[in-house]
PDB file of C-alpha atoms in Angstrom:
ATOM      1  CA  MET S   1      73.618 -23.822  13.808  1.00 45.00           C
ATOM      2  CA  SER S   2      76.510 -21.976  12.226  1.00 44.00           C
ATOM      3  CA  ILE S   3      76.510 -18.196  11.872  1.00 45.00           C
ATOM      4  CA  ARG S   4      76.525 -18.585   8.086  1.00 41.00           C
ATOM      5  CA  HIS S   5      73.425 -20.829   8.180  1.00 40.00           C
ATOM      6  CA  PHE S   6      71.679 -18.511  10.668  1.00 35.00           C
ATOM      7  CA  ALA S   7      72.378 -15.476   8.453  1.00 36.00           C
ATOM      8  CA  ALA S   8      70.998 -17.271   5.379  1.00 36.00           C
ATOM      9  CA  VAL S   9      67.809 -18.225   7.223  1.00 34.00           C
ATOM     10  CA  LEU S  10      67.412 -14.681   8.545  1.00 35.00           C
ATOM     11  CA  VAL S  11      67.828 -13.187   5.048  1.00 33.00           C
ATOM     12  CA  ALA S  12      65.271 -15.642   3.629  1.00 36.00           C
ATOM     13  CA  ILE S  13      62.715 -14.819   6.307  1.00 34.00           C
ATOM     14  CA  CYS S  14      63.226 -11.067   5.946  1.00 35.00           C
ATOM     15  CA  SER S  15      62.922 -11.181   2.169  1.00 33.00           C
ATOM     16  CA  LEU S  16      59.580 -12.984   2.431  1.00 33.00           C
ATOM     17  CA  ALA S  17      58.259 -10.229   4.644  1.00 33.00           C
ATOM     18  CA  VAL S  18      59.068  -7.413   2.227  1.00 32.00           C
ATOM     19  CA  ILE S  19      58.149  -8.870  -1.162  1.00 28.00           C
ATOM     20  CA  PRO S  20      54.613  -7.828  -2.095  1.00 32.00           C
ATOM     21  CA  SER S  21      52.413 -10.654  -3.293  1.00 29.00           C
ATOM     22  CA  TYR S  22      51.050  -8.604  -6.209  1.00 31.00           C
ATOM     23  CA  PRO S  23      52.402  -5.817  -8.388  1.00 32.00           C
ATOM     24  CA  VAL S  24      52.093  -2.139  -7.639  1.00 33.00           C
ATOM     25  CA  LEU S  25      50.553  -1.073 -10.949  1.00 35.00           C
ATOM     26  CA  ALA S  26      48.259   1.648 -12.124  1.00 42.00           C
ATOM     27  CA  GLY S  27      47.683   2.971  -8.662  1.00 43.00           C
ATOM     28  CA  GLN S  28      45.598  -0.129  -8.727  1.00 43.00           C
ATOM     29  CA  GLN S  29      46.941  -1.725  -5.581  1.00 44.00           C
ATOM     30  CA  SER S  30      49.697  -1.307  -3.066  1.00 43.00           C
ATOM     31  CA  ALA S  31      51.468  -3.760  -0.813  1.00 43.00           C
ATOM     32  CA  ASP S  32      49.114  -2.813   2.023  1.00 54.00           C
ATOM     33  CA  ALA S  33      45.979  -2.556  -0.122  1.00 55.00           C
ATOM     34  CA  THR S  34      44.184  -5.056   2.094  1.00 63.00           C
ATOM     35  CA  ASP S  35      44.135  -2.426   4.832  1.00 81.00           C
ATOM     36  CA  LYS S  36      42.721   0.245   2.548  1.00 90.00           C
ATOM     37  CA  LYS S  37      39.255   0.964   1.253  1.00 94.00           C
ATOM     38  CA  THR S  38      38.917   1.375  -2.488  1.00 96.00           C
ATOM     39  CA  ILE S  39      37.631   4.360  -4.418  1.00 97.00           C
ATOM     40  CA  VAL S  40      37.015   3.601  -8.100  1.00 97.00           C
ATOM     41  CA  PHE S  41      37.085   6.446 -10.619  1.00 98.00           C
ATOM     42  CA  VAL S  42      35.447   5.518 -13.923  1.00 97.00           C
ATOM     43  CA  CYS S  43      35.475   7.370 -17.232  1.00 98.00           C
ATOM     44  CA  GLU S  44      34.610   6.268 -20.741  1.00 97.00           C
ATOM     45  CA  HIS S  45      38.102   5.155 -21.794  1.00 98.00           C
ATOM     46  CA  GLY S  46      39.865   4.759 -18.443  1.00 98.00           C
ATOM     47  CA  SER S  47      42.778   6.768 -19.750  1.00 98.00           C
ATOM     48  CA  ALA S  48      42.228  10.428 -18.903  1.00 98.00           C
ATOM     49  CA  LYS S  49      39.670  11.743 -16.387  1.00 98.00           C
ATOM     50  CA  SER S  50      39.687   8.640 -14.164  1.00 98.00           C
ATOM     51  CA  VAL S  51      43.485   8.462 -14.268  1.00 98.00           C
ATOM     52  CA  ILE S  52      43.817  12.135 -13.334  1.00 98.00           C
ATOM     53  CA  ALA S  53      41.325  11.665 -10.484  1.00 98.00           C
ATOM     54  CA  ALA S  54      42.978   8.492  -9.142  1.00 98.00           C
ATOM     55  CA  ALA S  55      46.463  10.029  -9.310  1.00 98.00           C
ATOM     56  CA  HIS S  56      45.347  13.139  -7.411  1.00 98.00           C
ATOM     57  CA  PHE S  57      43.348  11.057  -4.938  1.00 98.00           C
ATOM     58  CA  ASN S  58      46.205   8.683  -4.100  1.00 98.00           C
ATOM     59  CA  ASP S  59      48.571  11.595  -3.632  1.00 98.00           C
ATOM     60  CA  LEU S  60      46.190  13.437  -1.274  1.00 97.00           C
ATOM     61  CA  ALA S  61      45.142  10.271   0.574  1.00 96.00           C
ATOM     62  CA  GLN S  62      48.768   9.475   1.291  1.00 95.00           C
ATOM     63  CA  LYS S  63      49.544  13.051   2.378  1.00 95.00           C
ATOM     64  CA  ASN S  64      46.491  13.054   4.672  1.00 94.00           C
ATOM     65  CA  GLY S  65      47.146   9.563   6.019  1.00 94.00           C
ATOM     66  CA  ILE S  66      43.698   8.193   5.213  1.00 95.00           C
ATOM     67  CA  PRO S  67      43.224   4.449   4.560  1.00 96.00           C
ATOM     68  CA  TYR S  68      42.001   4.700   0.968  1.00 96.00           C
ATOM     69  CA  LEU S  69      43.390   3.719  -2.417  1.00 97.00           C
ATOM     70  CA  ALA S  70      41.966   4.866  -5.742  1.00 98.00           C
ATOM     71  CA  THR S  71      41.850   2.943  -8.988  1.00 97.00           C
ATOM     72  CA  ALA S  72      41.109   4.173 -12.507  1.00 98.00           C
ATOM     73  CA  ARG S  73      38.777   2.220 -14.770  1.00 98.00           C
ATOM     74  CA  GLY S  74      37.065   2.642 -18.122  1.00 98.00           C
ATOM     75  CA  ILE S  75      33.773   1.500 -19.608  1.00 97.00           C
ATOM     76  CA  ASN S  76      35.492   0.997 -23.004  1.00 97.00           C
ATOM     77  CA  PRO S  77      39.180   1.227 -22.058  1.00 98.00           C
ATOM     78  CA  ASP S  78      41.809   2.555 -24.431  1.00 98.00           C
ATOM     79  CA  LYS S  79      44.935   0.524 -25.064  1.00 97.00           C
ATOM     80  CA  GLU S  80      47.115   3.121 -23.340  1.00 97.00           C
ATOM     81  CA  ILE S  81      47.092   6.408 -21.484  1.00 98.00           C
ATOM     82  CA  PRO S  82      47.623   9.304 -23.923  1.00 98.00           C
ATOM     83  CA  PRO S  83      50.941  11.175 -23.794  1.00 97.00           C
ATOM     84  CA  TYR S  84      49.243  14.473 -22.867  1.00 97.00           C
ATOM     85  CA  VAL S  85      47.861  12.855 -19.689  1.00 98.00           C
ATOM     86  CA  ARG S  86      51.209  11.288 -18.777  1.00 97.00           C
ATOM     87  CA  THR S  87      53.062  14.541 -19.446  1.00 97.00           C
ATOM     88  CA  GLY S  88      50.510  16.680 -17.618  1.00 97.00           C
ATOM     89  CA  LEU S  89      50.511  14.504 -14.506  1.00 98.00           C
ATOM     90  CA  SER S  90      54.298  14.265 -14.595  1.00 97.00           C
ATOM     91  CA  ARG S  91      54.451  18.074 -14.548  1.00 97.00           C
ATOM     92  CA  GLU S  92      52.216  17.942 -11.478  1.00 97.00           C
ATOM     93  CA  LYS S  93      54.677  15.486  -9.899  1.00 97.00           C
ATOM     94  CA  LEU S  94      52.160  12.629  -9.981  1.00 97.00           C
ATOM     95  CA  ASP S  95      53.649   9.291 -11.029  1.00 93.00           C
ATOM     96  CA  ILE S  96      51.574   7.050 -13.294  1.00 96.00           C
ATOM     97  CA  LYS S  97      54.430   5.480 -15.263  1.00 91.00           C
ATOM     98  CA  ASP S  98      53.235   1.869 -14.856  1.00 93.00           C
ATOM     99  CA  TRP S  99      49.520   2.577 -15.172  1.00 97.00           C
ATOM    100  CA  GLN S 100      47.419   1.043 -17.958  1.00 97.00           C
ATOM    101  CA  PRO S 101      43.697   1.477 -18.707  1.00 98.00           C
ATOM    102  CA  LYS S 102      41.595  -1.340 -17.300  1.00 98.00           C
ATOM    103  CA  PRO S 103      37.911  -2.160 -17.741  1.00 97.00           C
ATOM    104  CA  PHE S 104      35.370  -1.480 -15.019  1.00 96.00           C
ATOM    105  CA  ALA S 105      34.323  -4.915 -13.773  1.00 94.00           C
ATOM    106  CA  LYS S 106      31.746  -6.377 -11.409  1.00 90.00           C
ATOM    107  CA  GLN S 107      34.557  -6.967  -8.890  1.00 91.00           C
ATOM    108  CA  ASP S 108      35.264  -3.212  -8.871  1.00 92.00           C
ATOM    109  CA  ALA S 109      31.610  -2.468  -8.109  1.00 89.00           C
ATOM    110  CA  VAL S 110      31.534  -5.015  -5.286  1.00 89.00           C
ATOM    111  CA  LYS S 111      34.716  -3.995  -3.479  1.00 90.00           C
ATOM    112  CA  ALA S 112      34.465  -0.216  -3.888  1.00 92.00           C
ATOM    113  CA  GLU S 113      33.740   1.961  -0.902  1.00 92.00           C
ATOM    114  CA  ARG S 114      32.773   4.643  -3.432  1.00 94.00           C
ATOM    115  CA  ILE S 115      32.463   4.766  -7.223  1.00 95.00           C
ATOM    116  CA  VAL S 116      32.847   8.090  -8.998  1.00 96.00           C
ATOM    117  CA  THR S 117      31.908   8.385 -12.671  1.00 96.00           C
ATOM    118  CA  LEU S 118      33.373  11.148 -14.782  1.00 97.00           C
ATOM    119  CA  GLY S 119      31.315  11.764 -17.904  1.00 95.00           C
ATOM    120  CA  CYS S 120      30.111   8.204 -18.411  1.00 95.00           C
ATOM    121  CA  VAL S 121      27.313   5.865 -17.433  1.00 91.00           C
ATOM    122  CA  LEU S 122      27.942   2.525 -15.767  1.00 91.00           C
ATOM    123  CA  PRO S 123      26.461  -0.561 -17.396  1.00 86.00           C
ATOM    124  CA  LYS S 124      22.991  -1.218 -15.959  1.00 82.00           C
ATOM    125  CA  SER S 125      24.086  -4.625 -14.694  1.00 78.00           C
ATOM    126  CA  MET S 126      26.654  -2.919 -12.444  1.00 77.00           C
ATOM    127  CA  SER S 127      24.872   0.256 -11.422  1.00 69.00           C
ATOM    128  CA  THR S 128      21.581  -0.926  -9.972  1.00 57.00           C
ATOM    129  CA  GLY S 129      21.413  -0.518  -6.235  1.00 65.00           C
ATOM    130  CA  LEU S 130      24.688   1.341  -5.875  1.00 68.00           C
ATOM    131  CA  THR S 131      24.268   3.812  -3.055  1.00 74.00           C
ATOM    132  CA  ARG S 132      27.971   4.618  -3.105  1.00 86.00           C
ATOM    133  CA  LEU S 133      27.850   6.161  -6.578  1.00 91.00           C
ATOM    134  CA  GLN S 134      28.755   9.772  -7.355  1.00 93.00           C
ATOM    135  CA  ASN S 135      28.625  11.425 -10.770  1.00 94.00           C
ATOM    136  CA  TRP S 136      31.095  14.142 -11.696  1.00 96.00           C
ATOM    137  CA  ASN S 137      29.750  14.742 -15.171  1.00 93.00           C
ATOM    138  CA  ASP S 138      30.537  18.451 -15.233  1.00 93.00           C
ATOM    139  CA  VAL S 139      34.323  17.987 -15.382  1.00 94.00           C
ATOM    140  CA  PRO S 140      35.901  19.491 -18.524  1.00 95.00           C
ATOM    141  CA  SER S 141      37.719  17.341 -21.058  1.00 95.00           C
ATOM    142  CA  PRO S 142      41.468  17.091 -20.466  1.00 97.00           C
ATOM    143  CA  LYS S 143      41.967  16.700 -24.211  1.00 95.00           C
ATOM    144  CA  ASP S 144      40.721  20.261 -24.778  1.00 93.00           C
ATOM    145  CA  ASN S 145      42.660  21.804 -21.886  1.00 96.00           C
ATOM    146  CA  PHE S 146      44.584  19.475 -19.589  1.00 97.00           C
ATOM    147  CA  ARG S 147      45.375  22.089 -16.969  1.00 97.00           C
ATOM    148  CA  ASP S 148      41.755  23.242 -16.538  1.00 97.00           C
ATOM    149  CA  ALA S 149      40.497  19.669 -16.391  1.00 97.00           C
ATOM    150  CA  SER S 150      43.154  18.581 -13.917  1.00 98.00           C
ATOM    151  CA  GLU S 151      42.461  21.572 -11.663  1.00 98.00           C
ATOM    152  CA  ALA S 152      38.705  20.900 -11.744  1.00 97.00           C
ATOM    153  CA  ILE S 153      39.215  17.208 -10.990  1.00 98.00           C
ATOM    154  CA  ALA S 154      41.779  17.959  -8.259  1.00 98.00           C
ATOM    155  CA  ALA S 155      39.308  20.322  -6.553  1.00 98.00           C
ATOM    156  CA  ARG S 156      36.596  17.639  -6.548  1.00 98.00           C
ATOM    157  CA  VAL S 157      39.107  15.063  -5.306  1.00 98.00           C
ATOM    158  CA  ALA S 158      40.243  17.386  -2.502  1.00 98.00           C
ATOM    159  CA  SER S 159      36.624  17.714  -1.311  1.00 97.00           C
ATOM    160  CA  LEU S 160      36.208  13.933  -1.395  1.00 97.00           C
ATOM    161  CA  VAL S 161      39.442  13.382   0.552  1.00 97.00           C
ATOM    162  CA  THR S 162      38.349  15.946   3.144  1.00 96.00           C
ATOM    163  CA  GLU S 163      35.006  14.158   3.523  1.00 94.00           C
ATOM    164  CA  LEU S 164      36.662  10.735   3.848  1.00 94.00           C
ATOM    165  CA  ALA S 165      39.308  12.053   6.255  1.00 92.00           C
ATOM    166  CA  SER S 166      36.632  13.430   8.586  1.00 89.00           C
ATOM    167  CA  LYS S 167      34.762  10.120   8.339  1.00 82.00           C
ATOM    168  CA  SER S 168      37.967   8.187   9.158  1.00 75.00           C
ATOM    169  CA  LYS S 169      38.476  10.196  12.342  1.00 72.00           C
ATOM    170  CA  GLN S 170      35.003   9.374  13.677  1.00 65.00           C
TER     171      GLN S 170
END
């Protein structure tokens, strides 16, 4: 085998190892998502509260080295994330540039380690028997005051990450 042929084979093998098999979108999945447990944040439109929560969660989970990944979902998803949410999270150095609202689906309910609702109610067909459900219905609207809402959500997320981190160490 010539050096040129060997190099080409080596490059081909290496490139297969580093190309993720699915896109890294909406904090929805990462290249190593199969190793991580999923936390699903759900709000009415999947474009504000759940996005803020998932962005903060993924940032803290990564910083704390816990094997969790958060997704944002909506009961009746908007077509896009509002500019005030994008701008606010950008100011907080949280990247959501490729994120898009997605509907909460049965698959989300099945695979989630935990589901957190923020000011909404899950469809009855997907909420019966869920012992992993938490309701954060007292979170203020980010539309009224983004900073207050983001701080309130971030505080709740920090408590959740602390709980999950201590559980991961056991």
